Coordinates of N, CA and C in Angstrom, one line a residue:
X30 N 92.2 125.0 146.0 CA 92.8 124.4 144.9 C 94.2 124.9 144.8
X31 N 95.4 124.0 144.5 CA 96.6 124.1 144.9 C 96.8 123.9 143.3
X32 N 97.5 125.8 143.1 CA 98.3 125.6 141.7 C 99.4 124.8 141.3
X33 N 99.7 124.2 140.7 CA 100.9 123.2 140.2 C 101.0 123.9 138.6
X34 N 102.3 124.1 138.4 CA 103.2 124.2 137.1 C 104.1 123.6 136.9
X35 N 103.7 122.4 136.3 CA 104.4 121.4 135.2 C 105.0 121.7 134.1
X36 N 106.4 121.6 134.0 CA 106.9 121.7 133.2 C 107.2 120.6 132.0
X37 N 107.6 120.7 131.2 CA 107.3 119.7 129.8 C 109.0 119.1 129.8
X38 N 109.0 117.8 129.9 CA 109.8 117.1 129.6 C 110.4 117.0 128.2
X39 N 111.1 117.6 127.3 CA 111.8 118.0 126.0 C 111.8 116.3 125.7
X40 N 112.4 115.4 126.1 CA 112.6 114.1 126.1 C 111.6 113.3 125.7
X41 N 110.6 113.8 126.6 CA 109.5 113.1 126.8 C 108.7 113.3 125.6
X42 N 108.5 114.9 124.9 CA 108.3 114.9 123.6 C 108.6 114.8 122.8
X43 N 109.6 114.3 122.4 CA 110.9 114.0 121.5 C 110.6 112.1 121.5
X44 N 110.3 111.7 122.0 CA 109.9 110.4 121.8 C 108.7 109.8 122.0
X45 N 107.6 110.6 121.8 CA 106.2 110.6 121.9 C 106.0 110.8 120.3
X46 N 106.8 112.1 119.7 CA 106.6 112.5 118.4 C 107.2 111.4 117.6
X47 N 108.2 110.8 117.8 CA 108.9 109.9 116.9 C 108.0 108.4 117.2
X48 N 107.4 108.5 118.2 CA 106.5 107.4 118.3 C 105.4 107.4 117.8
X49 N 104.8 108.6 117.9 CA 103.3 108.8 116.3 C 103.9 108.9 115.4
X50 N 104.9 109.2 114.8 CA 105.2 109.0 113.5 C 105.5 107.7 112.9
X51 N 106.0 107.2 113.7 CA 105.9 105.7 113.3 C 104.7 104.7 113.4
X52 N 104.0 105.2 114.0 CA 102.6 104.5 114.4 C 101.8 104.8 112.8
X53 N 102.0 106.0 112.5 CA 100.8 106.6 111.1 C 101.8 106.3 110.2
X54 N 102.4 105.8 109.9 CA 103.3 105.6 108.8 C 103.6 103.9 109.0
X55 N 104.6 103.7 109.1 CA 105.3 102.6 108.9 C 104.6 101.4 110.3
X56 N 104.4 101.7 111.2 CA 103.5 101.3 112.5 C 102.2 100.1 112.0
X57 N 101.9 100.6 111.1 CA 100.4 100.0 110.9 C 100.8 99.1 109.7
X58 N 101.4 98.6 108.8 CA 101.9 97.8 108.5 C 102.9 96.8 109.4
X59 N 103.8 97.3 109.8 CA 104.5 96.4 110.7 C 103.6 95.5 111.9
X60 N 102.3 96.2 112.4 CA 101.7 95.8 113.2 C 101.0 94.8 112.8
X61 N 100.1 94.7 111.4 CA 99.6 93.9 110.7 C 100.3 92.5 110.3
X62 N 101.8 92.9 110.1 CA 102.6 91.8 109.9 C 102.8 91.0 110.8
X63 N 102.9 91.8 112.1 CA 103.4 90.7 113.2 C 102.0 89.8 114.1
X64 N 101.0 90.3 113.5 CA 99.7 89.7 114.0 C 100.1 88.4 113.4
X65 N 100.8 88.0 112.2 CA 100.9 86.5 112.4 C 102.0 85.8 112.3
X66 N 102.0 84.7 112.5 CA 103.0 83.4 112.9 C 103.9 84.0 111.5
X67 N 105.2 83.6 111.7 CA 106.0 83.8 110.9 C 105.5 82.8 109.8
X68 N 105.3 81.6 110.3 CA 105.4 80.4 109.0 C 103.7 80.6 108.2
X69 N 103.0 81.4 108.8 CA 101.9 81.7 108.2 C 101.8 82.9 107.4
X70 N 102.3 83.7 107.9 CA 102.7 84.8 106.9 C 103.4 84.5 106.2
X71 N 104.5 84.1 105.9 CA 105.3 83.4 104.7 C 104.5 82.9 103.8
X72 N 103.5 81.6 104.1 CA 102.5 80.7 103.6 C 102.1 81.7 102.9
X73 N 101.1 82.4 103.6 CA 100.1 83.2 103.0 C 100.9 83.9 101.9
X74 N 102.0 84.5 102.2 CA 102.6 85.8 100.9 C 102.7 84.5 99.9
X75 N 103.0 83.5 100.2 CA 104.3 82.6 98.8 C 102.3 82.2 97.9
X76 N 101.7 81.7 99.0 CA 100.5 81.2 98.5 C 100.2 82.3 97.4
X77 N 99.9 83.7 97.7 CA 99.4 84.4 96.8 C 100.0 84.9 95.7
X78 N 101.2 84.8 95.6 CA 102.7 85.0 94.6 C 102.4 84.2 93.5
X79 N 101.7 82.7 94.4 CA 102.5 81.5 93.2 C 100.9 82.1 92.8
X80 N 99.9 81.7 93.1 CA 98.2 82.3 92.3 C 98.4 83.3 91.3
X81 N 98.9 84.6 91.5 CA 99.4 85.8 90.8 C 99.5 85.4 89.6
X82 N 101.1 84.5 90.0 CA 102.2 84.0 89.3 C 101.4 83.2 87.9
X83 N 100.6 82.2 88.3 CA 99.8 81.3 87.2 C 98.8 82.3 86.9
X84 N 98.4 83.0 87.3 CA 96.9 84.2 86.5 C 98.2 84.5 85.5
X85 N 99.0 85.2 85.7 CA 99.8 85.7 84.8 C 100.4 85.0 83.9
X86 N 100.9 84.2 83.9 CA 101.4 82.9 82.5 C 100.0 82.4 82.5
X87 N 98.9 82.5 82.2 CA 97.5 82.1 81.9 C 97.6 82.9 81.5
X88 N 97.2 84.6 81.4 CA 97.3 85.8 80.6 C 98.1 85.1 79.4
X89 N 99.6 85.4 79.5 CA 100.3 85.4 78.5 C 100.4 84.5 77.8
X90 N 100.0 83.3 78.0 CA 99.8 81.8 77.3 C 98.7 82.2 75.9
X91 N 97.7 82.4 76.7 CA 96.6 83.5 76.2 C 96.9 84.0 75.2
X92 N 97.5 85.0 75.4 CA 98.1 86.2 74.3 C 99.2 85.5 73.5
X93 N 99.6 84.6 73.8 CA 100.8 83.9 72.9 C 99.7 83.3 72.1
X94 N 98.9 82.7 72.3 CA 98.1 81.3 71.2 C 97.1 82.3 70.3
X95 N 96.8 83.7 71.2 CA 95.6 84.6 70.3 C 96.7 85.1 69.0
X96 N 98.0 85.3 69.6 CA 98.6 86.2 68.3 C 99.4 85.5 67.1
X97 N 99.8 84.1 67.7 CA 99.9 83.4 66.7 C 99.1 82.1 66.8
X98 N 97.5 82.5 66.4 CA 96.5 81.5 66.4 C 96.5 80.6 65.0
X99 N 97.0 81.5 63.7 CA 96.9 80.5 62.5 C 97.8 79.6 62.3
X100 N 99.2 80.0 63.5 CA 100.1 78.6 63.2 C 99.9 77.6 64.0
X101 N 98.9 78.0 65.2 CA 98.3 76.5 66.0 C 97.3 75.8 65.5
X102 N 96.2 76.7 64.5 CA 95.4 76.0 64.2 C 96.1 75.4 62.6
X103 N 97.0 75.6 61.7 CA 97.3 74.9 61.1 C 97.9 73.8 61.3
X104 N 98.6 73.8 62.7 CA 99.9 72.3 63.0 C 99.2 71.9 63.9
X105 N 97.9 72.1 64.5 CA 97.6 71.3 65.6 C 97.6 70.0 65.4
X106 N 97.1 69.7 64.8 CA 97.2 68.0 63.9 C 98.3 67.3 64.3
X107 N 99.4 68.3 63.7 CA 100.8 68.1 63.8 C 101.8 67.4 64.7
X108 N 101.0 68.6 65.8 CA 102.3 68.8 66.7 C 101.8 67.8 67.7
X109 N 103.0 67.3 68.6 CA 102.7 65.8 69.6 C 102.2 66.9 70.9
X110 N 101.1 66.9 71.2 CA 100.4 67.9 72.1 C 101.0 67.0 73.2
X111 N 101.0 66.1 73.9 CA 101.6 65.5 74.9 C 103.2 66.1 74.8
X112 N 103.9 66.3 74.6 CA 105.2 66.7 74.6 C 105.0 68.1 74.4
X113 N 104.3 68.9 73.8 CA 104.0 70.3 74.0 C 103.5 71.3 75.2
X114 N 102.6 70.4 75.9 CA 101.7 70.3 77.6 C 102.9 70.4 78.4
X115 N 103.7 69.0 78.5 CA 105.0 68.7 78.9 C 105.6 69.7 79.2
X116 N 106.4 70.2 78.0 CA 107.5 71.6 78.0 C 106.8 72.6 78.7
X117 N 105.1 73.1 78.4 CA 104.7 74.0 79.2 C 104.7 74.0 80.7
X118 N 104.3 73.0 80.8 CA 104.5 72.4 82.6 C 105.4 72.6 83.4
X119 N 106.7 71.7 82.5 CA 108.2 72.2 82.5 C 108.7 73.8 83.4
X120 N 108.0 74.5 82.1 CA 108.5 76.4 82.0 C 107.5 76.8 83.1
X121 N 106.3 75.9 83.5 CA 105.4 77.0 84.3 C 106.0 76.7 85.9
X122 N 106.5 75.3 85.9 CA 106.9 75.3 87.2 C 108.3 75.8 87.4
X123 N 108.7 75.4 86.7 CA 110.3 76.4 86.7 C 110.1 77.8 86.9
X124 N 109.2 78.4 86.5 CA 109.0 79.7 86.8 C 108.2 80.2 88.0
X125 N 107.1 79.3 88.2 CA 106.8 79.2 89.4 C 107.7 79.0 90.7
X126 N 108.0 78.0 91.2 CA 109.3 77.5 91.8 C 110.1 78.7 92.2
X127 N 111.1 79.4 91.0 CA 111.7 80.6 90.7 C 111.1 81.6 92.2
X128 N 109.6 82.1 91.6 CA 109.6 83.2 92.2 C 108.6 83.1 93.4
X129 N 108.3 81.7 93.5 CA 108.1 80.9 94.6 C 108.9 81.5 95.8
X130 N 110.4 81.1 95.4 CA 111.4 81.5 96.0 C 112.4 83.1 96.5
X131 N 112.1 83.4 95.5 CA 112.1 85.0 95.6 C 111.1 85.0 96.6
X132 N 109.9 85.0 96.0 CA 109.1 85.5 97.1 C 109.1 85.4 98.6
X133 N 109.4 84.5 99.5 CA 109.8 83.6 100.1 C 110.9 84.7 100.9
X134 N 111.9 85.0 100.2 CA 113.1 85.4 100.9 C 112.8 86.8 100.9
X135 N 112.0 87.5 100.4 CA 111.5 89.3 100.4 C 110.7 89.3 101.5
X136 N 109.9 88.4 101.3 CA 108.9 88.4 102.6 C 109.7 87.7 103.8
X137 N 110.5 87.5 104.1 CA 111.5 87.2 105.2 C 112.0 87.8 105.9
X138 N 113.0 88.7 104.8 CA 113.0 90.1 105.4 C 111.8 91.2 105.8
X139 N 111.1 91.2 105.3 CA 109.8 92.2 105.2 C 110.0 91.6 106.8
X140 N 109.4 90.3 107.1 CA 108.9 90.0 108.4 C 109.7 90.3 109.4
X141 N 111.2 90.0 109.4 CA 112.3 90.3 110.3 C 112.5 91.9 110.7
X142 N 112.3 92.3 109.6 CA 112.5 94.0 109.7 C 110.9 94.4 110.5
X143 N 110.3 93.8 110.0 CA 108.7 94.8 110.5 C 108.9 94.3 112.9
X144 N 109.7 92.8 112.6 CA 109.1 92.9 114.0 C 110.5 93.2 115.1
X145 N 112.0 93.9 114.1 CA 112.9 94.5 114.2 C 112.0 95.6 115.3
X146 N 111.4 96.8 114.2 CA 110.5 98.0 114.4 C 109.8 97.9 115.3
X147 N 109.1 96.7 115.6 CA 107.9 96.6 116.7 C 109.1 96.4 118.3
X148 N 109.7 95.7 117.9 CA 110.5 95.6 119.4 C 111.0 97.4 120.3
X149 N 111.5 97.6 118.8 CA 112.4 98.9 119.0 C 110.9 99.9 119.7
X150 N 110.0 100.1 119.1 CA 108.6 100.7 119.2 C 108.1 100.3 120.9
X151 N 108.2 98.7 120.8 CA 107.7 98.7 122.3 C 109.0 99.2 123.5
X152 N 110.2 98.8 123.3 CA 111.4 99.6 124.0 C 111.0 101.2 124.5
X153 N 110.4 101.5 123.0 CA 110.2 103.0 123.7 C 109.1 103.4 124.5
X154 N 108.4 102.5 124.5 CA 106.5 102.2 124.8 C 107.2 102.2 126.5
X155 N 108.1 101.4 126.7 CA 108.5 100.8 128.2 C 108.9 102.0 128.6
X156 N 109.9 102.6 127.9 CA 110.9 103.9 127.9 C 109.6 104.9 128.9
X157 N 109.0 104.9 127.9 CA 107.8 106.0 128.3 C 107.0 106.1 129.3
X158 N 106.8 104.7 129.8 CA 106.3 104.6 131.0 C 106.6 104.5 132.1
X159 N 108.0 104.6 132.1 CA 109.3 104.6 133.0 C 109.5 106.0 133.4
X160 N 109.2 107.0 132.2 CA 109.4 108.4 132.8 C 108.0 108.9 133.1
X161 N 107.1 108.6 132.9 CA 105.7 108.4 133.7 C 106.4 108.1 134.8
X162 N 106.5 107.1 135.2 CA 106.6 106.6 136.6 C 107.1 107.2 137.4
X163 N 108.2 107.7 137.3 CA 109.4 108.5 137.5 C 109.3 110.1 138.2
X164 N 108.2 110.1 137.0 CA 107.5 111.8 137.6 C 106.0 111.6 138.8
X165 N 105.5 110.5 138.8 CA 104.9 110.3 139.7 C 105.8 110.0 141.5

């Protein structure tokens, strides 16, 4: 049996360490992101923004008609409900639309940056296997 003493490549650990740290942290989201098509990840985030979006002005519609319920139930008679629906429609898609769009451009970045990370991650993945190689 023929002793061999290997010595430790400083380099080699120095970018193994920075590579688990990015893998248990920020790695496993970025990875998750880039599992899909850009136009489908967009889809999917704006899809679930605008859903949110309407649960939430549904909430508050809610809470607007519970807290001032005795001036709806006095003017309902009144008021031209067709032109009332209208304006809400109006404000829900205007608001929708709105953050539609926000949403949209956060998750753009989100996407560009996460698969920034993954390129730079596999660069060093190659890196690594290169000084493997190297030592064989």
């Amino acid at each position: 049996m023929k002793n061999k003493i290997t010595m430790i490549n400083e380099e080699k650990v120095i970018l193994m360490t920075h590579m688990q740290a990015y893998e248990d942290h920020a790695g496993k989201k970025d990875i998750a992101v880039a599992n899909y098509f850009r136009g489908d990840y967009l889809g999917y985030q704006v899809l679930k923004a605008v859903l949110a979006m309407t649960v939430v002005l549904a909430m508050l519609f809610g809470c607007y008609v519970l807290y001032d319920i005795e001036f709806f139930m006095k003017n309902i008679y009144q008021m031209d409900l067709l032109e009332y629906i209208k304006g809400l429609a109006k404000d829900y898609v205007t608001i929708v639309v709105i953050y539609a769009v926000l949403t949209y451009v956060v998750y753009t970045i989100r996407y560009a940056k996460a698969k920034k990370h993954l390129k730079k991650y596999y660069g060093d993945l190659k890196k690594l296997s290169a000084m493997y190689n190297k030592e064989d």
